[in-house]
Amino acid sequence: MKLRTFALTAVTTLLVLHLGATQADEQKRYALNATYKEECGSCHVPYPPQLLPADSWRSLMGGLDKHFGSNATLEAPVAKEITQFLVSNSGRGGQNQATGAKGPTLRITETAWFKREHRDGHDGLSASVWQSAAVKSPANCAACHREAGEGNYSERGIHIPRAK
């Protein structure tokens, strides 16, 4: 009887652990620093820091005066806090891995991972989606990932606007 109870408990525990891990994987939710979310999220989706390596985040934060054509300069303590958050939660990988260019990759859309995940034909994604009025740009994560602003990139939450 004790062996049967032990076996049942072990199986139940493994099942709960598996379901919890599966749910966590499916949610693909990323922790977001409140300052990062407020400052960077006021202009665009606060991208998950894991999508770029530390050198890329350092370079990006060091050039906020020319941030993709805009001046996004922050006060020094705020920039320092955000930089520390991004670097400490950055992804692994080489800085030139995506483009082969000199210097760190600054655009998530130029990384090998992004290109692989969003390749033409993958999950019904076509080149026309990027030009649709609802999407406009590959950098507009929230057009398809409805909860991207909250750090949720779950595949269950994807809704790809259809080109008209």
Coordinates of N, CA and C in Angstrom, one line a residue:
M1 N 0.8 -1.2 0.0 CA 0.0 0.0 0.0 C 0.9 1.3 0.0
K2 N 2.0 1.2 0.8 CA 2.9 2.4 0.9 C 3.5 2.6 -0.5
L3 N 3.9 1.6 -1.1 CA 4.6 1.7 -2.4 C 3.6 2.3 -3.5
R4 N 2.4 1.9 -3.4 CA 1.4 2.4 -4.3 C 1.1 3.9 -4.1
T5 N 1.0 4.3 -2.8 CA 0.8 5.7 -2.5 C 2.1 6.5 -2.9
F6 N 3.2 6.0 -2.7 CA 4.5 6.7 -3.1 C 4.5 6.8 -4.6
A7 N 4.2 5.8 -5.4 CA 4.2 5.8 -6.8 C 3.2 6.9 -7.3
L8 N 2.0 6.9 -6.8 CA 0.9 7.8 -7.2 C 1.4 9.2 -6.9
T9 N 2.0 9.5 -5.7 CA 2.5 10.8 -5.4 C 3.6 11.2 -6.3
A10 N 4.5 10.3 -6.7 CA 5.6 10.7 -7.6 C 5.1 11.0 -9.0
V11 N 4.1 10.2 -9.5 CA 3.6 10.5 -10.8 C 2.8 11.8 -10.8
T12 N 2.1 12.1 -9.8 CA 1.3 13.4 -9.6 C 2.3 14.5 -9.6
T13 N 3.4 14.4 -8.8 CA 4.3 15.5 -8.7 C 5.0 15.7 -10.1
L14 N 5.4 14.7 -10.8 CA 6.0 14.9 -12.1 C 5.0 15.5 -13.1
L15 N 3.8 15.1 -13.0 CA 2.8 15.7 -13.9 C 2.6 17.2 -13.6
V16 N 2.5 17.6 -12.4 CA 2.4 19.0 -12.0 C 3.6 19.8 -12.5
L17 N 4.8 19.2 -12.3 CA 6.0 19.9 -12.7 C 6.0 20.0 -14.2
H18 N 5.6 19.0 -14.9 CA 5.6 19.1 -16.4 C 4.6 20.1 -16.9
L19 N 3.4 20.1 -16.3 CA 2.4 21.0 -16.8 C 2.8 22.5 -16.5
G20 N 3.4 22.7 -15.3 CA 3.9 24.0 -15.0 C 5.0 24.5 -15.9
A21 N 5.9 23.6 -16.3 CA 7.0 23.9 -17.2 C 6.4 24.2 -18.6
T22 N 5.4 23.4 -19.0 CA 4.8 23.6 -20.3 C 4.1 24.9 -20.4
Q23 N 3.3 25.2 -19.3 CA 2.6 26.5 -19.3 C 3.6 27.6 -19.3
A24 N 4.7 27.6 -18.6 CA 5.6 28.7 -18.5 C 6.3 28.8 -19.9
D25 N 6.6 27.7 -20.6 CA 7.2 27.8 -21.9 C 6.2 28.4 -22.9
E26 N 4.9 28.0 -22.8 CA 3.9 28.5 -23.7 C 3.7 30.0 -23.5
Q27 N 3.7 30.5 -22.3 CA 3.4 31.9 -22.1 C 4.5 32.8 -22.6
K28 N 5.8 32.3 -22.6 CA 6.9 33.1 -23.1 C 6.8 34.6 -22.6
R29 N 6.6 34.7 -21.3 CA 6.5 36.0 -20.7 C 7.9 36.4 -20.2
Y30 N 8.3 37.6 -20.4 CA 9.6 38.1 -20.1 C 9.4 39.2 -19.0
A31 N 10.3 39.1 -18.0 CA 10.3 40.1 -16.9 C 10.7 41.5 -17.5
L32 N 9.9 42.5 -17.1 CA 10.2 43.8 -17.5 C 10.5 44.7 -16.3
N33 N 11.6 45.4 -16.4 CA 11.9 46.5 -15.3 C 10.8 47.6 -15.5
A34 N 10.3 48.1 -14.4 CA 9.3 49.2 -14.5 C 9.8 50.4 -15.2
T35 N 11.0 50.8 -14.9 CA 11.6 52.0 -15.5 C 11.7 51.8 -17.0
Y36 N 12.3 50.6 -17.4 CA 12.4 50.3 -18.8 C 11.1 50.3 -19.5
K37 N 10.1 49.7 -18.9 CA 8.8 49.6 -19.5 C 8.2 51.0 -19.7
E38 N 8.3 51.8 -18.6 CA 7.8 53.2 -18.7 C 8.5 54.1 -19.7
E39 N 9.8 54.1 -19.7 CA 10.6 55.0 -20.6 C 10.6 54.5 -22.0
C40 N 11.0 53.3 -22.2 CA 11.1 52.8 -23.6 C 9.8 52.4 -24.2
G41 N 8.9 51.9 -23.3 CA 7.6 51.5 -23.7 C 6.7 52.7 -24.0
S42 N 7.1 53.9 -23.7 CA 6.3 55.0 -24.1 C 6.3 55.3 -25.6
C43 N 7.3 54.8 -26.3 CA 7.5 55.0 -27.7 C 7.3 53.7 -28.6
H44 N 7.6 52.6 -28.0 CA 7.5 51.3 -28.7 C 7.4 50.2 -27.7
V45 N 7.1 49.0 -28.1 CA 7.1 47.9 -27.2 C 8.4 47.7 -26.5
P46 N 8.4 47.5 -25.2 CA 9.6 47.3 -24.5 C 10.1 45.9 -24.8
Y47 N 11.0 45.8 -25.8 CA 11.4 44.5 -26.3 C 12.1 43.6 -25.2
P48 N 11.9 42.3 -25.2 CA 12.5 41.4 -24.3 C 14.1 41.6 -24.3
P49 N 14.7 41.8 -23.2 CA 16.2 42.0 -23.3 C 16.9 40.8 -23.8
Q50 N 16.3 39.6 -23.7 CA 17.0 38.4 -24.2 C 17.2 38.3 -25.7
L51 N 16.6 39.2 -26.4 CA 16.6 39.2 -27.8 C 17.9 39.8 -28.4
L52 N 18.7 40.5 -27.6 CA 20.0 41.0 -28.0 C 21.1 40.7 -27.0
P53 N 22.3 40.5 -27.4 CA 23.4 40.3 -26.4 C 23.8 41.6 -25.7
A54 N 24.5 41.4 -24.6 CA 24.9 42.6 -23.8 C 25.6 43.7 -24.6
D55 N 26.5 43.3 -25.4 CA 27.2 44.4 -26.2 C 26.3 45.2 -27.1
S56 N 25.2 44.6 -27.6 CA 24.3 45.3 -28.4 C 23.5 46.3 -27.5
W57 N 23.0 45.8 -26.3 CA 22.3 46.7 -25.4 C 23.1 47.9 -25.0
R58 N 24.4 47.6 -24.7 CA 25.3 48.7 -24.2 C 25.5 49.8 -25.3
S59 N 25.7 49.3 -26.5 CA 25.8 50.2 -27.7 C 24.5 51.0 -27.9
L60 N 23.4 50.3 -27.9 CA 22.1 50.9 -28.1 C 21.9 52.0 -27.1
M61 N 22.1 51.7 -25.8 CA 21.9 52.7 -24.7 C 22.9 53.8 -24.8
G62 N 24.1 53.5 -25.3 CA 25.1 54.6 -25.4 C 24.8 55.6 -26.5
G63 N 23.9 55.2 -27.4 CA 23.6 56.1 -28.6 C 22.2 56.6 -28.6
L64 N 21.6 56.9 -27.4 CA 20.2 57.3 -27.4 C 19.9 58.6 -28.0
D65 N 21.0 59.4 -28.2 CA 20.8 60.7 -28.8 C 20.5 60.6 -30.3
K66 N 20.8 59.4 -30.9 CA 20.6 59.1 -32.3 C 19.9 57.7 -32.4
H67 N 18.8 57.6 -31.6 CA 18.1 56.3 -31.5 C 17.2 56.1 -32.7
F68 N 17.7 55.4 -33.7 CA 16.9 55.2 -34.9 C 16.2 56.4 -35.5
G69 N 16.9 57.5 -35.5 CA 16.4 58.7 -36.1 C 15.8 59.7 -35.1
S70 N 15.7 59.3 -33.8 CA 15.1 60.1 -32.8 C 16.1 60.3 -31.6
N71 N 15.9 61.4 -30.9 CA 16.7 61.7 -29.7 C 15.9 61.1 -28.6
A72 N 16.4 60.0 -28.0 CA 15.7 59.4 -26.9 C 16.6 59.5 -25.6
T73 N 17.3 60.5 -25.5 CA 18.2 60.7 -24.4 C 17.4 60.7 -23.1
L74 N 18.0 60.0 -22.1 CA 17.5 59.9 -20.8 C 18.4 60.5 -19.7
E75 N 17.9 60.9 -18.6 CA 18.8 61.3 -17.5 C 19.7 60.2 -17.1
A76 N 20.9 60.5 -16.7 CA 22.0 59.6 -16.5 C 21.6 58.4 -15.5
P77 N 20.9 58.7 -14.4 CA 20.6 57.6 -13.5 C 19.5 56.7 -14.1
V78 N 18.6 57.2 -14.9 CA 17.6 56.4 -15.5 C 18.2 55.5 -16.6
A79 N 19.1 56.1 -17.4 CA 19.8 55.4 -18.5 C 20.7 54.3 -17.8
K80 N 21.3 54.6 -16.7 CA 22.1 53.6 -16.0 C 21.3 52.4 -15.5
E81 N 20.1 52.7 -14.9 CA 19.3 51.6 -14.4 C 18.8 50.7 -15.6
I82 N 18.3 51.4 -16.7 CA 17.8 50.6 -17.8 C 18.9 49.8 -18.4
T83 N 20.1 50.4 -18.6 CA 21.2 49.6 -19.2 C 21.6 48.4 -18.3
Q84 N 21.6 48.6 -17.0 CA 21.9 47.5 -16.1 C 20.9 46.4 -16.3
F85 N 19.6 46.7 -16.3 CA 18.6 45.7 -16.5 C 18.7 45.0 -17.8
L86 N 19.0 45.7 -18.9 CA 19.1 45.1 -20.2 C 20.3 44.2 -20.3
V87 N 21.4 44.6 -19.8 CA 22.6 43.9 -19.9 C 22.5 42.6 -19.0
S88 N 22.0 42.8 -17.8 CA 21.9 41.6 -16.9 C 20.9 40.6 -17.3
N89 N 20.0 41.0 -18.2 CA 19.0 40.0 -18.7 C 19.1 39.8 -20.2
S90 N 20.3 40.2 -20.8 CA 20.5 40.0 -22.2 C 20.6 38.6 -22.6
G91 N 20.5 38.4 -23.9 CA 20.7 37.1 -24.5 C 22.1 36.7 -24.7
R92 N 22.3 35.5 -25.0 CA 23.7 35.0 -25.4 C 23.9 35.1 -26.9
G93 N 25.1 35.1 -27.3 CA 25.3 35.1 -28.7 C 26.3 36.2 -29.1
G94 N 26.9 36.0 -30.2 CA 27.9 37.0 -30.7 C 27.3 38.2 -31.1
Q95 N 28.1 39.3 -31.0 CA 27.5 40.6 -31.3 C 27.3 40.8 -32.8
N96 N 28.1 40.1 -33.7 CA 28.0 40.3 -35.1 C 27.3 39.1 -35.8
Q97 N 26.7 38.3 -35.0 CA 26.1 37.0 -35.4 C 25.1 37.2 -36.5
A98 N 24.3 38.3 -36.4 CA 23.2 38.4 -37.4 C 23.5 38.9 -38.7
T99 N 24.3 39.9 -38.8 CA 24.6 40.6 -40.1 C 26.0 40.5 -40.6
G100 N 26.9 40.1 -39.8 CA 28.3 40.0 -40.2 C 28.9 41.4 -40.2
A101 N 28.2 42.4 -39.9 CA 28.7 43.8 -39.9 C 29.6 44.0 -38.7
K102 N 30.4 45.1 -38.8 CA 31.3 45.4 -37.7 C 30.4 46.1 -36.6
G103 N 30.7 45.8 -35.4 CA 30.0 46.3 -34.3 C 28.7 45.5 -34.0
P104 N 28.1 45.8 -32.8 CA 27.0 45.1 -32.4 C 25.7 45.3 -33.2
T105 N 24.9 44.2 -33.3 CA 23.6 44.3 -33.9 C 22.7 45.1 -33.1
L106 N 22.1 46.2 -33.6 CA 21.2 47.0 -32.8 C 19.7 46.8 -33.1
R107 N 19.4 46.1 -34.2 CA 18.0 45.9 -34.6 C 17.7 44.4 -34.3
I108 N 16.7 44.2 -33.5 CA 16.3 42.8 -33.2 C 15.8 42.1 -34.5
T109 N 15.2 42.9 -35.4 CA 14.7 42.4 -36.7 C 15.9 41.9 -37.6
E110 N 17.1 42.2 -37.3 CA 18.3 41.7 -38.1 C 18.9 40.5 -37.5
T111 N 18.4 40.0 -36.4 CA 19.1 38.9 -35.7 C 18.6 37.6 -36.5
A112 N 19.5 36.6 -36.4 CA 19.2 35.3 -37.0 C 17.9 34.7 -36.4
W113 N 17.8 34.9 -35.1 CA 16.6 34.3 -34.5 C 15.3 34.9 -35.1
F114 N 15.3 36.3 -35.2 CA 14.1 36.9 -35.7 C 13.8 36.5 -37.1
K115 N 14.8 36.5 -37.9 CA 14.6 36.1 -39.3 C 14.1 34.7 -39.4
R116 N 14.6 33.8 -38.6 CA 14.1 32.4 -38.6 C 12.7 32.3 -38.1
E117 N 12.3 33.0 -37.1 CA 11.0 32.9 -36.5 C 9.9 33.5 -37.4
H118 N 10.3 34.6 -38.2 CA 9.4 35.3 -38.9 C 9.6 35.2 -40.4
R119 N 10.2 34.1 -40.8 CA 10.5 33.9 -42.3 C 9.3 33.8 -43.1
D120 N 9.4 34.2 -44.3 CA 8.3 34.1 -45.2 C 7.7 32.7 -45.3
G121 N 6.4 32.6 -45.1 CA 5.7 31.4 -45.1 C 5.6 30.7 -43.8
H122 N 6.4 31.1 -42.8 CA 6.4 30.4 -41.5 C 5.0 30.8 -40.8
D123 N 4.3 29.8 -40.4 CA 3.0 30.0 -39.7 C 2.1 30.9 -40.5
G124 N 2.2 30.8 -41.8 CA 1.3 31.6 -42.7 C 1.7 33.0 -42.9
L125 N 2.9 33.4 -42.4 CA 3.3 34.8 -42.5 C 3.8 35.0 -43.9
S126 N 3.4 36.1 -44.5 CA 3.9 36.4 -45.9 C 4.4 37.8 -45.9
A127 N 5.2 38.1 -46.9 CA 5.9 39.4 -47.0 C 4.8 40.5 -47.0
S128 N 3.6 40.3 -47.5 CA 2.6 41.3 -47.6 C 2.2 41.8 -46.2
V129 N 2.3 40.9 -45.2 CA 1.9 41.2 -43.8 C 2.7 42.4 -43.3
W130 N 4.1 42.5 -43.6 CA 4.9 43.6 -43.2 C 4.5 44.9 -43.8
Q131 N 3.9 44.9 -45.0 CA 3.4 46.1 -45.6 C 2.0 46.5 -45.3
S132 N 1.3 45.7 -44.5 CA -0.1 45.9 -44.3 C -0.2 47.2 -43.3
A133 N -1.3 47.9 -43.4 CA -1.6 49.1 -42.6 C -1.6 48.8 -41.1
A134 N -1.9 47.6 -40.8 CA -2.0 47.2 -39.3 C -0.6 46.9 -38.8
V135 N 0.3 46.5 -39.6 CA 1.7 46.1 -39.1 C 2.7 47.2 -39.4
K136 N 2.9 47.5 -40.7 CA 3.8 48.6 -41.2 C 5.2 48.2 -41.1
S137 N 5.7 47.5 -40.1 CA 7.1 47.2 -39.9 C 7.3 46.0 -39.1
P138 N 8.4 45.2 -39.3 CA 8.7 44.1 -38.5 C 9.0 44.4 -37.1
A139 N 9.3 45.7 -36.8 CA 9.6 46.1 -35.4 C 8.3 46.3 -34.6
N140 N 7.2 46.3 -35.2 CA 5.9 46.5 -34.6 C 5.3 45.2 -34.0
C141 N 6.0 44.7 -33.0 CA 5.6 43.4 -32.4 C 4.2 43.3 -31.9
A142 N 3.7 44.4 -31.4 CA 2.3 44.5 -30.8 C 1.2 44.3 -31.9
A143 N 1.6 44.4 -33.2 CA 0.6 44.2 -34.2 C 0.1 42.8 -34.2
C144 N 1.0 41.9 -33.9 CA 0.6 40.4 -33.9 C 0.6 39.8 -32.5
H145 N 1.6 40.2 -31.7 CA 1.7 39.8 -30.3 C 0.9 40.7 -29.5
R146 N -0.3 40.5 -29.3 CA -1.3 41.4 -28.6 C -0.8 41.8 -27.2
E147 N -0.1 41.0 -26.5 CA 0.3 41.3 -25.1 C 1.8 41.6 -25.0
A148 N 2.4 42.0 -26.1 CA 3.8 42.2 -26.1 C 4.2 43.3 -25.2
G149 N 3.4 44.3 -25.0 CA 3.7 45.4 -24.0 C 3.8 44.9 -22.6
E150 N 3.2 43.8 -22.3 CA 3.3 43.2 -21.0 C 4.4 42.1 -20.9
G151 N 5.2 41.9 -22.0 CA 6.2 40.9 -22.0 C 5.7 39.5 -22.4
N152 N 4.5 39.4 -22.9 CA 3.9 38.1 -23.3 C 4.0 37.9 -24.8
Y153 N 4.8 36.9 -25.2 CA 4.9 36.6 -26.6 C 4.4 35.2 -26.9
S154 N 3.4 34.8 -26.1 CA 2.9 33.4 -26.3 C 2.3 33.2 -27.7
E155 N 2.6 32.0 -28.2 CA 2.0 31.7 -29.5 C 0.5 31.7 -29.5
R156 N -0.1 31.5 -28.3 CA -1.6 31.5 -28.2 C -2.1 32.9 -28.4
G157 N -1.3 33.9 -28.1 CA -1.8 35.3 -28.2 C -1.5 36.0 -29.5
I158 N -1.0 35.2 -30.5 CA -0.6 35.8 -31.8 C -1.9 35.9 -32.6
H159 N -2.0 37.1 -33.2 CA -3.1 37.3 -34.2 C -2.5 38.1 -35.3
I160 N -2.3 37.4 -36.5 CA -1.6 38.0 -37.6 C -2.7 38.7 -38.4
P161 N -2.6 40.1 -38.5 CA -3.5 40.8 -39.4 C -3.3 40.4 -40.9
R162 N -4.4 40.2 -41.5 CA -4.4 39.8 -42.9 C -4.3 41.0 -43.8
A163 N -3.4 40.9 -44.8 CA -3.2 42.0 -45.8 C -4.5 42.1 -46.6
K164 N -4.9 43.3 -47.0 CA -6.1 43.5 -47.8 C -5.8 43.8 -49.2

